[in-house]
mmCIF file with all atom_site columns, C-alpha atoms in Angstrom:
data_model
loop_
_atom_site.group_PDB
_atom_site.id
_atom_site.type_symbol
_atom_site.label_atom_id
_atom_site.label_alt_id
_atom_site.label_comp_id
_atom_site.label_asym_id
_atom_site.label_entity_id
_atom_site.label_seq_id
_atom_site.pdbx_PDB_ins_code
_atom_site.Cartn_x
_atom_site.Cartn_y
_atom_site.Cartn_z
_atom_site.occupancy
_atom_site.B_iso_or_equiv
_atom_site.pdbx_formal_charge
_atom_site.auth_seq_id
_atom_site.auth_comp_id
_atom_site.auth_asym_id
_atom_site.auth_atom_id
_atom_site.pdbx_PDB_model_num
ATOM 1   C CA . UNK A 1 1   ? 92.317  105.460 92.108  1.00 0.00 ? 1   UNK A CA 1
ATOM 2   C CA . UNK A 1 2   ? 92.747  103.603 95.458  1.00 0.00 ? 2   UNK A CA 1
ATOM 3   C CA . UNK A 1 3   ? 95.571  102.333 97.539  1.00 0.00 ? 3   UNK A CA 1
ATOM 4   C CA . UNK A 1 4   ? 94.978  99.202  99.725  1.00 0.00 ? 4   UNK A CA 1
ATOM 5   C CA . UNK A 1 5   ? 96.479  100.140 103.173 1.00 0.00 ? 5   UNK A CA 1
ATOM 6   C CA . UNK A 1 6   ? 97.220  97.232  105.425 1.00 0.00 ? 6   UNK A CA 1
ATOM 7   C CA . UNK A 1 7   ? 99.398  98.887  108.091 1.00 0.00 ? 7   UNK A CA 1
ATOM 8   C CA . UNK A 1 8   ? 99.815  102.397 109.312 1.00 0.00 ? 8   UNK A CA 1
ATOM 9   C CA . UNK A 1 9   ? 97.698  103.597 106.418 1.00 0.00 ? 9   UNK A CA 1
ATOM 10  C CA . UNK A 1 10  ? 94.711  102.167 108.123 1.00 0.00 ? 10  UNK A CA 1
ATOM 11  C CA . UNK A 1 11  ? 95.069  105.034 110.555 1.00 0.00 ? 11  UNK A CA 1
ATOM 12  C CA . UNK A 1 12  ? 93.604  108.254 109.153 1.00 0.00 ? 12  UNK A CA 1
ATOM 13  C CA . UNK A 1 13  ? 95.861  110.496 111.277 1.00 0.00 ? 13  UNK A CA 1
ATOM 14  C CA . UNK A 1 14  ? 98.950  108.649 110.044 1.00 0.00 ? 14  UNK A CA 1
ATOM 15  C CA . UNK A 1 15  ? 97.807  109.069 106.440 1.00 0.00 ? 15  UNK A CA 1
ATOM 16  C CA . UNK A 1 16  ? 97.368  112.725 107.009 1.00 0.00 ? 16  UNK A CA 1
ATOM 17  C CA . UNK A 1 17  ? 101.116 113.029 107.831 1.00 0.00 ? 17  UNK A CA 1
ATOM 18  C CA . UNK A 1 18  ? 101.829 112.166 104.218 1.00 0.00 ? 18  UNK A CA 1
ATOM 19  C CA . UNK A 1 19  ? 99.030  113.763 102.275 1.00 0.00 ? 19  UNK A CA 1
ATOM 20  C CA . UNK A 1 20  ? 95.302  114.347 101.771 1.00 0.00 ? 20  UNK A CA 1
ATOM 21  C CA . UNK A 1 21  ? 93.268  111.379 100.894 1.00 0.00 ? 21  UNK A CA 1
ATOM 22  C CA . UNK A 1 22  ? 89.569  110.760 100.276 1.00 0.00 ? 22  UNK A CA 1
ATOM 23  C CA . UNK A 1 23  ? 87.329  108.307 101.805 1.00 0.00 ? 23  UNK A CA 1
ATOM 24  C CA . UNK A 1 24  ? 88.870  105.094 103.408 1.00 0.00 ? 24  UNK A CA 1
ATOM 25  C CA . UNK A 1 25  ? 86.669  101.946 103.206 1.00 0.00 ? 25  UNK A CA 1
ATOM 26  C CA . UNK A 1 26  ? 87.438  98.743  105.251 1.00 0.00 ? 26  UNK A CA 1
ATOM 27  C CA . UNK A 1 27  ? 88.136  95.706  103.036 1.00 0.00 ? 27  UNK A CA 1
ATOM 28  C CA . UNK A 1 28  ? 89.664  92.224  102.984 1.00 0.00 ? 28  UNK A CA 1
ATOM 29  C CA . UNK A 1 29  ? 91.859  91.201  100.056 1.00 0.00 ? 29  UNK A CA 1
ATOM 30  C CA . UNK A 1 30  ? 92.536  87.515  99.343  1.00 0.00 ? 30  UNK A CA 1
ATOM 31  C CA . UNK A 1 31  ? 95.864  86.307  98.036  1.00 0.00 ? 31  UNK A CA 1
ATOM 32  C CA . UNK A 1 32  ? 97.980  88.451  100.446 1.00 0.00 ? 32  UNK A CA 1
ATOM 33  C CA . UNK A 1 33  ? 99.920  87.453  103.525 1.00 0.00 ? 33  UNK A CA 1
ATOM 34  C CA . UNK A 1 34  ? 100.861 90.160  106.004 1.00 0.00 ? 34  UNK A CA 1
ATOM 35  C CA . UNK A 1 35  ? 104.035 89.861  107.944 1.00 0.00 ? 35  UNK A CA 1
ATOM 36  C CA . UNK A 1 36  ? 106.336 91.881  110.284 1.00 0.00 ? 36  UNK A CA 1
ATOM 37  C CA . UNK A 1 37  ? 109.417 92.335  108.144 1.00 0.00 ? 37  UNK A CA 1
ATOM 38  C CA . UNK A 1 38  ? 112.452 94.540  107.384 1.00 0.00 ? 38  UNK A CA 1
ATOM 39  C CA . UNK A 1 39  ? 111.937 97.299  104.795 1.00 0.00 ? 39  UNK A CA 1
ATOM 40  C CA . UNK A 1 40  ? 115.257 99.131  104.855 1.00 0.00 ? 40  UNK A CA 1
ATOM 41  C CA . UNK A 1 41  ? 114.684 101.142 108.000 1.00 0.00 ? 41  UNK A CA 1
ATOM 42  C CA . UNK A 1 42  ? 117.874 101.089 110.105 1.00 0.00 ? 42  UNK A CA 1
ATOM 43  C CA . UNK A 1 43  ? 116.119 100.993 113.422 1.00 0.00 ? 43  UNK A CA 1
ATOM 44  C CA . UNK A 1 44  ? 112.741 99.144  113.098 1.00 0.00 ? 44  UNK A CA 1
ATOM 45  C CA . UNK A 1 45  ? 110.666 96.640  111.047 1.00 0.00 ? 45  UNK A CA 1
ATOM 46  C CA . UNK A 1 46  ? 107.399 97.403  109.358 1.00 0.00 ? 46  UNK A CA 1
ATOM 47  C CA . UNK A 1 47  ? 104.447 95.569  107.998 1.00 0.00 ? 47  UNK A CA 1
ATOM 48  C CA . UNK A 1 48  ? 104.815 94.010  104.588 1.00 0.00 ? 48  UNK A CA 1
ATOM 49  C CA . UNK A 1 49  ? 102.595 91.807  102.408 1.00 0.00 ? 49  UNK A CA 1
ATOM 50  C CA . UNK A 1 50  ? 103.522 89.375  99.786  1.00 0.00 ? 50  UNK A CA 1
ATOM 51  C CA . UNK A 1 51  ? 101.280 87.805  97.310  1.00 0.00 ? 51  UNK A CA 1
ATOM 52  C CA . UNK A 1 52  ? 100.533 84.310  98.580  1.00 0.00 ? 52  UNK A CA 1
ATOM 53  C CA . UNK A 1 53  ? 97.682  82.222  100.018 1.00 0.00 ? 53  UNK A CA 1
ATOM 54  C CA . UNK A 1 54  ? 95.845  84.094  102.787 1.00 0.00 ? 54  UNK A CA 1
ATOM 55  C CA . UNK A 1 55  ? 93.709  87.094  103.461 1.00 0.00 ? 55  UNK A CA 1
ATOM 56  C CA . UNK A 1 56  ? 94.625  90.579  104.693 1.00 0.00 ? 56  UNK A CA 1
ATOM 57  C CA . UNK A 1 57  ? 92.343  93.179  106.137 1.00 0.00 ? 57  UNK A CA 1
ATOM 58  C CA . UNK A 1 58  ? 92.883  96.952  105.631 1.00 0.00 ? 58  UNK A CA 1
ATOM 59  C CA . UNK A 1 59  ? 91.361  99.941  103.906 1.00 0.00 ? 59  UNK A CA 1
ATOM 60  C CA . UNK A 1 60  ? 90.877  101.146 100.386 1.00 0.00 ? 60  UNK A CA 1
ATOM 61  C CA . UNK A 1 61  ? 92.083  104.844 100.288 1.00 0.00 ? 61  UNK A CA 1
ATOM 62  C CA . UNK A 1 62  ? 90.812  107.063 97.634  1.00 0.00 ? 62  UNK A CA 1
ATOM 63  C CA . UNK A 1 63  ? 93.639  109.170 96.124  1.00 0.00 ? 63  UNK A CA 1
ATOM 64  C CA . UNK A 1 64  ? 94.588  111.218 92.984  1.00 0.00 ? 64  UNK A CA 1
ATOM 65  C CA . UNK A 1 65  ? 97.610  110.841 90.855  1.00 0.00 ? 65  UNK A CA 1
ATOM 66  C CA . UNK A 1 66  ? 99.605  113.562 92.625  1.00 0.00 ? 66  UNK A CA 1
ATOM 67  C CA . UNK A 1 67  ? 98.936  111.959 95.951  1.00 0.00 ? 67  UNK A CA 1
ATOM 68  C CA . UNK A 1 68  ? 99.998  108.587 94.536  1.00 0.00 ? 68  UNK A CA 1
ATOM 69  C CA . UNK A 1 69  ? 103.476 109.976 93.866  1.00 0.00 ? 69  UNK A CA 1
ATOM 70  C CA . UNK A 1 70  ? 103.812 111.176 97.573  1.00 0.00 ? 70  UNK A CA 1
ATOM 71  C CA . UNK A 1 71  ? 102.551 107.718 98.908  1.00 0.00 ? 71  UNK A CA 1
ATOM 72  C CA . UNK A 1 72  ? 105.147 106.026 96.523  1.00 0.00 ? 72  UNK A CA 1
ATOM 73  C CA . UNK A 1 73  ? 107.831 107.982 98.310  1.00 0.00 ? 73  UNK A CA 1
ATOM 74  C CA . UNK A 1 74  ? 106.396 107.044 101.697 1.00 0.00 ? 74  UNK A CA 1
ATOM 75  C CA . UNK A 1 75  ? 106.232 103.347 100.670 1.00 0.00 ? 75  UNK A CA 1
ATOM 76  C CA . UNK A 1 76  ? 109.840 103.261 99.313  1.00 0.00 ? 76  UNK A CA 1
ATOM 77  C CA . UNK A 1 77  ? 111.248 99.737  99.663  1.00 0.00 ? 77  UNK A CA 1
ATOM 78  C CA . UNK A 1 78  ? 107.967 98.212  98.382  1.00 0.00 ? 78  UNK A CA 1
ATOM 79  C CA . UNK A 1 79  ? 106.651 97.529  94.791  1.00 0.00 ? 79  UNK A CA 1
ATOM 80  C CA . UNK A 1 80  ? 103.370 99.027  93.882  1.00 0.00 ? 80  UNK A CA 1
ATOM 81  C CA . UNK A 1 81  ? 101.113 96.462  91.915  1.00 0.00 ? 81  UNK A CA 1
ATOM 82  C CA . UNK A 1 82  ? 97.545  96.610  90.787  1.00 0.00 ? 82  UNK A CA 1
ATOM 83  C CA . UNK A 1 83  ? 94.954  94.374  92.496  1.00 0.00 ? 83  UNK A CA 1
ATOM 84  C CA . UNK A 1 84  ? 92.277  92.450  90.703  1.00 0.00 ? 84  UNK A CA 1
ATOM 85  C CA . UNK A 1 85  ? 89.071  93.785  92.118  1.00 0.00 ? 85  UNK A CA 1
ATOM 86  C CA . UNK A 1 86  ? 87.715  90.186  92.227  1.00 0.00 ? 86  UNK A CA 1
ATOM 87  C CA . UNK A 1 87  ? 90.085  89.646  95.153  1.00 0.00 ? 87  UNK A CA 1
ATOM 88  C CA . UNK A 1 88  ? 88.644  92.479  97.192  1.00 0.00 ? 88  UNK A CA 1
ATOM 89  C CA . UNK A 1 89  ? 85.831  91.991  99.684  1.00 0.00 ? 89  UNK A CA 1
ATOM 90  C CA . UNK A 1 90  ? 84.348  95.236  100.779 1.00 0.00 ? 90  UNK A CA 1
ATOM 91  C CA . UNK A 1 91  ? 83.176  95.508  104.379 1.00 0.00 ? 91  UNK A CA 1
ATOM 92  C CA . UNK A 1 92  ? 80.981  98.372  103.393 1.00 0.00 ? 92  UNK A CA 1
ATOM 93  C CA . UNK A 1 93  ? 78.379  96.922  101.013 1.00 0.00 ? 93  UNK A CA 1
ATOM 94  C CA . UNK A 1 94  ? 77.207  100.410 99.754  1.00 0.00 ? 94  UNK A CA 1
ATOM 95  C CA . UNK A 1 95  ? 80.527  101.104 98.269  1.00 0.00 ? 95  UNK A CA 1
ATOM 96  C CA . UNK A 1 96  ? 81.664  100.046 94.747  1.00 0.00 ? 96  UNK A CA 1
ATOM 97  C CA . UNK A 1 97  ? 85.058  99.925  93.311  1.00 0.00 ? 97  UNK A CA 1
ATOM 98  C CA . UNK A 1 98  ? 85.084  102.052 90.175  1.00 0.00 ? 98  UNK A CA 1
ATOM 99  C CA . UNK A 1 99  ? 88.866  102.771 89.712  1.00 0.00 ? 99  UNK A CA 1
ATOM 100 C CA . UNK A 1 100 ? 92.134  100.919 89.841  1.00 0.00 ? 100 UNK A CA 1
ATOM 101 C CA . UNK A 1 101 ? 93.315  99.597  93.192  1.00 0.00 ? 101 UNK A CA 1
ATOM 102 C CA . UNK A 1 102 ? 97.119  99.436  94.020  1.00 0.00 ? 102 UNK A CA 1
ATOM 103 C CA . UNK A 1 103 ? 98.886  97.666  96.937  1.00 0.00 ? 103 UNK A CA 1
ATOM 104 C CA . UNK A 1 104 ? 102.500 97.937  98.045  1.00 0.00 ? 104 UNK A CA 1
ATOM 105 C CA . UNK A 1 105 ? 104.039 94.468  98.161  1.00 0.00 ? 105 UNK A CA 1
ATOM 106 C CA . UNK A 1 106 ? 107.427 92.790  98.743  1.00 0.00 ? 106 UNK A CA 1
ATOM 107 C CA . UNK A 1 107 ? 108.857 89.576  97.124  1.00 0.00 ? 107 UNK A CA 1
ATOM 108 C CA . UNK A 1 108 ? 110.759 88.486  100.235 1.00 0.00 ? 108 UNK A CA 1
ATOM 109 C CA . UNK A 1 109 ? 110.055 88.669  103.858 1.00 0.00 ? 109 UNK A CA 1
ATOM 110 C CA . UNK A 1 110 ? 113.070 89.275  106.127 1.00 0.00 ? 110 UNK A CA 1
ATOM 111 C CA . UNK A 1 111 ? 112.116 88.703  109.791 1.00 0.00 ? 111 UNK A CA 1
ATOM 112 C CA . UNK A 1 112 ? 112.674 91.537  112.449 1.00 0.00 ? 112 UNK A CA 1
ATOM 113 C CA . UNK A 1 113 ? 115.698 91.152  114.594 1.00 0.00 ? 113 UNK A CA 1
ATOM 114 C CA . UNK A 1 114 ? 116.976 92.925  117.710 1.00 0.00 ? 114 UNK A CA 1
ATOM 115 C CA . UNK A 1 115 ? 118.629 95.722  115.619 1.00 0.00 ? 115 UNK A CA 1
ATOM 116 C CA . UNK A 1 116 ? 115.419 96.300  113.593 1.00 0.00 ? 116 UNK A CA 1
ATOM 117 C CA . UNK A 1 117 ? 112.634 95.131  116.014 1.00 0.00 ? 117 UNK A CA 1
ATOM 118 C CA . UNK A 1 118 ? 108.889 95.637  115.840 1.00 0.00 ? 118 UNK A CA 1
ATOM 119 C CA . UNK A 1 119 ? 108.317 99.004  117.550 1.00 0.00 ? 119 UNK A CA 1
ATOM 120 C CA . UNK A 1 120 ? 105.317 99.328  119.859 1.00 0.00 ? 120 UNK A CA 1
ATOM 121 C CA . UNK A 1 121 ? 104.725 102.879 118.645 1.00 0.00 ? 121 UNK A CA 1
ATOM 122 C CA . UNK A 1 122 ? 104.157 101.544 115.108 1.00 0.00 ? 122 UNK A CA 1
ATOM 123 C CA . UNK A 1 123 ? 101.892 98.703  116.495 1.00 0.00 ? 123 UNK A CA 1
ATOM 124 C CA . UNK A 1 124 ? 99.903  101.408 118.424 1.00 0.00 ? 124 UNK A CA 1
ATOM 125 C CA . UNK A 1 125 ? 99.461  103.542 115.323 1.00 0.00 ? 125 UNK A CA 1
ATOM 126 C CA . UNK A 1 126 ? 98.191  100.657 113.172 1.00 0.00 ? 126 UNK A CA 1
ATOM 127 C CA . UNK A 1 127 ? 95.930  99.086  115.863 1.00 0.00 ? 127 UNK A CA 1
ATOM 128 C CA . UNK A 1 128 ? 94.456  102.484 116.891 1.00 0.00 ? 128 UNK A CA 1
ATOM 129 C CA . UNK A 1 129 ? 93.462  102.802 113.231 1.00 0.00 ? 129 UNK A CA 1
ATOM 130 C CA . UNK A 1 130 ? 91.917  99.313  113.195 1.00 0.00 ? 130 UNK A CA 1
ATOM 131 C CA . UNK A 1 131 ? 90.022  100.080 116.412 1.00 0.00 ? 131 UNK A CA 1
ATOM 132 C CA . UNK A 1 132 ? 88.236  103.085 114.657 1.00 0.00 ? 132 UNK A CA 1
ATOM 133 C CA . UNK A 1 133 ? 86.543  100.457 112.641 1.00 0.00 ? 133 UNK A CA 1
ATOM 134 C CA . UNK A 1 134 ? 85.924  97.893  115.398 1.00 0.00 ? 134 UNK A CA 1
ATOM 135 C CA . UNK A 1 135 ? 87.568  95.631  117.937 1.00 0.00 ? 135 UNK A CA 1
ATOM 136 C CA . UNK A 1 136 ? 86.815  92.755  115.602 1.00 0.00 ? 136 UNK A CA 1
ATOM 137 C CA . UNK A 1 137 ? 88.604  94.416  112.749 1.00 0.00 ? 137 UNK A CA 1
ATOM 138 C CA . UNK A 1 138 ? 91.633  94.950  115.073 1.00 0.00 ? 138 UNK A CA 1
ATOM 139 C CA . UNK A 1 139 ? 91.601  91.268  116.231 1.00 0.00 ? 139 UNK A CA 1
ATOM 140 C CA . UNK A 1 140 ? 91.458  90.135  112.605 1.00 0.00 ? 140 UNK A CA 1
ATOM 141 C CA . UNK A 1 141 ? 94.502  92.306  111.911 1.00 0.00 ? 141 UNK A CA 1
ATOM 142 C CA . UNK A 1 142 ? 96.408  90.661  114.817 1.00 0.00 ? 142 UNK A CA 1
ATOM 143 C CA . UNK A 1 143 ? 95.453  87.099  113.866 1.00 0.00 ? 143 UNK A CA 1
ATOM 144 C CA . UNK A 1 144 ? 96.195  87.513  110.154 1.00 0.00 ? 144 UNK A CA 1
ATOM 145 C CA . UNK A 1 145 ? 99.620  89.068  110.715 1.00 0.00 ? 145 UNK A CA 1
ATOM 146 C CA . UNK A 1 146 ? 102.621 86.681  110.821 1.00 0.00 ? 146 UNK A CA 1
ATOM 147 C CA . UNK A 1 147 ? 105.734 87.349  112.916 1.00 0.00 ? 147 UNK A CA 1
ATOM 148 C CA . UNK A 1 148 ? 104.569 88.380  116.367 1.00 0.00 ? 148 UNK A CA 1
ATOM 149 C CA . UNK A 1 149 ? 107.178 85.984  117.800 1.00 0.00 ? 149 UNK A CA 1
ATOM 150 C CA . UNK A 1 150 ? 109.919 88.397  116.673 1.00 0.00 ? 150 UNK A CA 1
ATOM 151 C CA . UNK A 1 151 ? 111.594 91.015  118.865 1.00 0.00 ? 151 UNK A CA 1
ATOM 152 C CA . UNK A 1 152 ? 109.168 93.843  119.817 1.00 0.00 ? 152 UNK A CA 1
ATOM 153 C CA . UNK A 1 153 ? 110.291 96.871  121.889 1.00 0.00 ? 153 UNK A CA 1
ATOM 154 C CA . UNK A 1 154 ? 108.266 99.175  124.140 1.00 0.00 ? 154 UNK A CA 1
ATOM 155 C CA . UNK A 1 155 ? 109.191 102.552 122.657 1.00 0.00 ? 155 UNK A CA 1
ATOM 156 C CA . UNK A 1 156 ? 106.201 104.459 123.720 1.00 0.00 ? 156 UNK A CA 1
ATOM 157 C CA . UNK A 1 157 ? 108.088 106.986 125.734 1.00 0.00 ? 157 UNK A CA 1
ATOM 158 C CA . UNK A 1 158 ? 110.626 107.751 122.959 1.00 0.00 ? 158 UNK A CA 1
ATOM 159 C CA . UNK A 1 159 ? 108.865 106.538 119.770 1.00 0.00 ? 159 UNK A CA 1
ATOM 160 C CA . UNK A 1 160 ? 111.104 105.026 117.074 1.00 0.00 ? 160 UNK A CA 1
ATOM 161 C CA . UNK A 1 161 ? 108.319 105.297 114.535 1.00 0.00 ? 161 UNK A CA 1
ATOM 162 C CA . UNK A 1 162 ? 108.193 108.806 113.081 1.00 0.00 ? 162 UNK A CA 1
ATOM 163 C CA . UNK A 1 163 ? 104.552 108.892 112.067 1.00 0.00 ? 163 UNK A CA 1
ATOM 164 C CA . UNK A 1 164 ? 102.871 107.999 115.379 1.00 0.00 ? 164 UNK A CA 1
ATOM 165 C CA . UNK A 1 165 ? 99.461  109.523 115.248 1.00 0.00 ? 165 UNK A CA 1
ATOM 166 C CA . UNK A 1 166 ? 95.974  109.132 116.362 1.00 0.00 ? 166 UNK A CA 1
ATOM 167 C CA . UNK A 1 167 ? 96.858  107.084 119.461 1.00 0.00 ? 167 UNK A CA 1
ATOM 168 C CA . UNK A 1 168 ? 95.437  108.004 122.985 1.00 0.00 ? 168 UNK A CA 1
ATOM 169 C CA . UNK A 1 169 ? 95.585  106.346 126.386 1.00 0.00 ? 169 UNK A CA 1
ATOM 170 C CA . UNK A 1 170 ? 92.283  104.569 125.871 1.00 0.00 ? 170 UNK A CA 1
ATOM 171 C CA . UNK A 1 171 ? 93.466  102.995 122.536 1.00 0.00 ? 171 UNK A CA 1
ATOM 172 C CA . UNK A 1 172 ? 96.834  101.939 124.209 1.00 0.00 ? 172 UNK A CA 1
ATOM 173 C CA . UNK A 1 173 ? 94.987  100.262 127.021 1.00 0.00 ? 173 UNK A CA 1
ATOM 174 C CA . UNK A 1 174 ? 92.810  98.352  124.582 1.00 0.00 ? 174 UNK A CA 1
ATOM 175 C CA . UNK A 1 175 ? 95.799  97.504  122.483 1.00 0.00 ? 175 UNK A CA 1
ATOM 176 C CA . UNK A 1 176 ? 97.660  96.103  125.460 1.00 0.00 ? 176 UNK A CA 1
ATOM 177 C CA . UNK A 1 177 ? 94.495  93.902  126.348 1.00 0.00 ? 177 UNK A CA 1
ATOM 178 C CA . UNK A 1 178 ? 94.431  92.638  122.741 1.00 0.00 ? 178 UNK A CA 1
ATOM 179 C CA . UNK A 1 179 ? 98.119  91.745  122.681 1.00 0.00 ? 179 UNK A CA 1
ATOM 180 C CA . UNK A 1 180 ? 98.248  89.853  125.953 1.00 0.00 ? 180 UNK A CA 1
ATOM 181 C CA . UNK A 1 181 ? 98.955  86.646  123.993 1.00 0.00 ? 181 UNK A CA 1
ATOM 182 C CA . UNK A 1 182 ? 101.805 88.263  122.123 1.00 0.00 ? 182 UNK A CA 1
ATOM 183 C CA . UNK A 1 183 ? 104.373 89.254  124.841 1.00 0.00 ? 183 UNK A CA 1
ATOM 184 C CA . UNK A 1 184 ? 107.269 91.548  124.075 1.00 0.00 ? 184 UNK A CA 1
ATOM 185 C CA . UNK A 1 185 ? 110.438 89.789  123.089 1.00 0.00 ? 185 UNK A CA 1
ATOM 186 C CA . UNK A 1 186 ? 113.187 92.239  124.071 1.00 0.00 ? 186 UNK A CA 1
#
């Protein structure tokens, strides 16, 4: 089976923190809106999607049933639902979907606040993963994510996000350039 990852799961190094996965294939899913939102973490906000008009880029991650249980724990606070494969546009045309695809969604988006802001360490992890596919993939992620106007903190020196992975100085510099139009609101 597959999970559609639309946030930190885009980053292969971040996925490895949770468990072994198979191939990850870039894709766009219609009928999903991605937002910055609260998920129950006491000190930061995460990315959430809800089923609504829009498109969301991310990756299809091949997993087995044992690994699914581990990712269900990682994604506590979300509901896992099956996606209709007709909603999925693969960015790798040589790949075919031959098993069920699941996504973790929320019914309600609660905007980040100063107590639970967007953490730059989380943004870095996600966008470093996007950049492994292309700068265009990362720009699409930024443009299709709602809520950048909410409080975002620079926690790079003391990361709030516990699964920071796969982020180097070159990626941080590129991320900073890409986010020039989205200033920190501290």
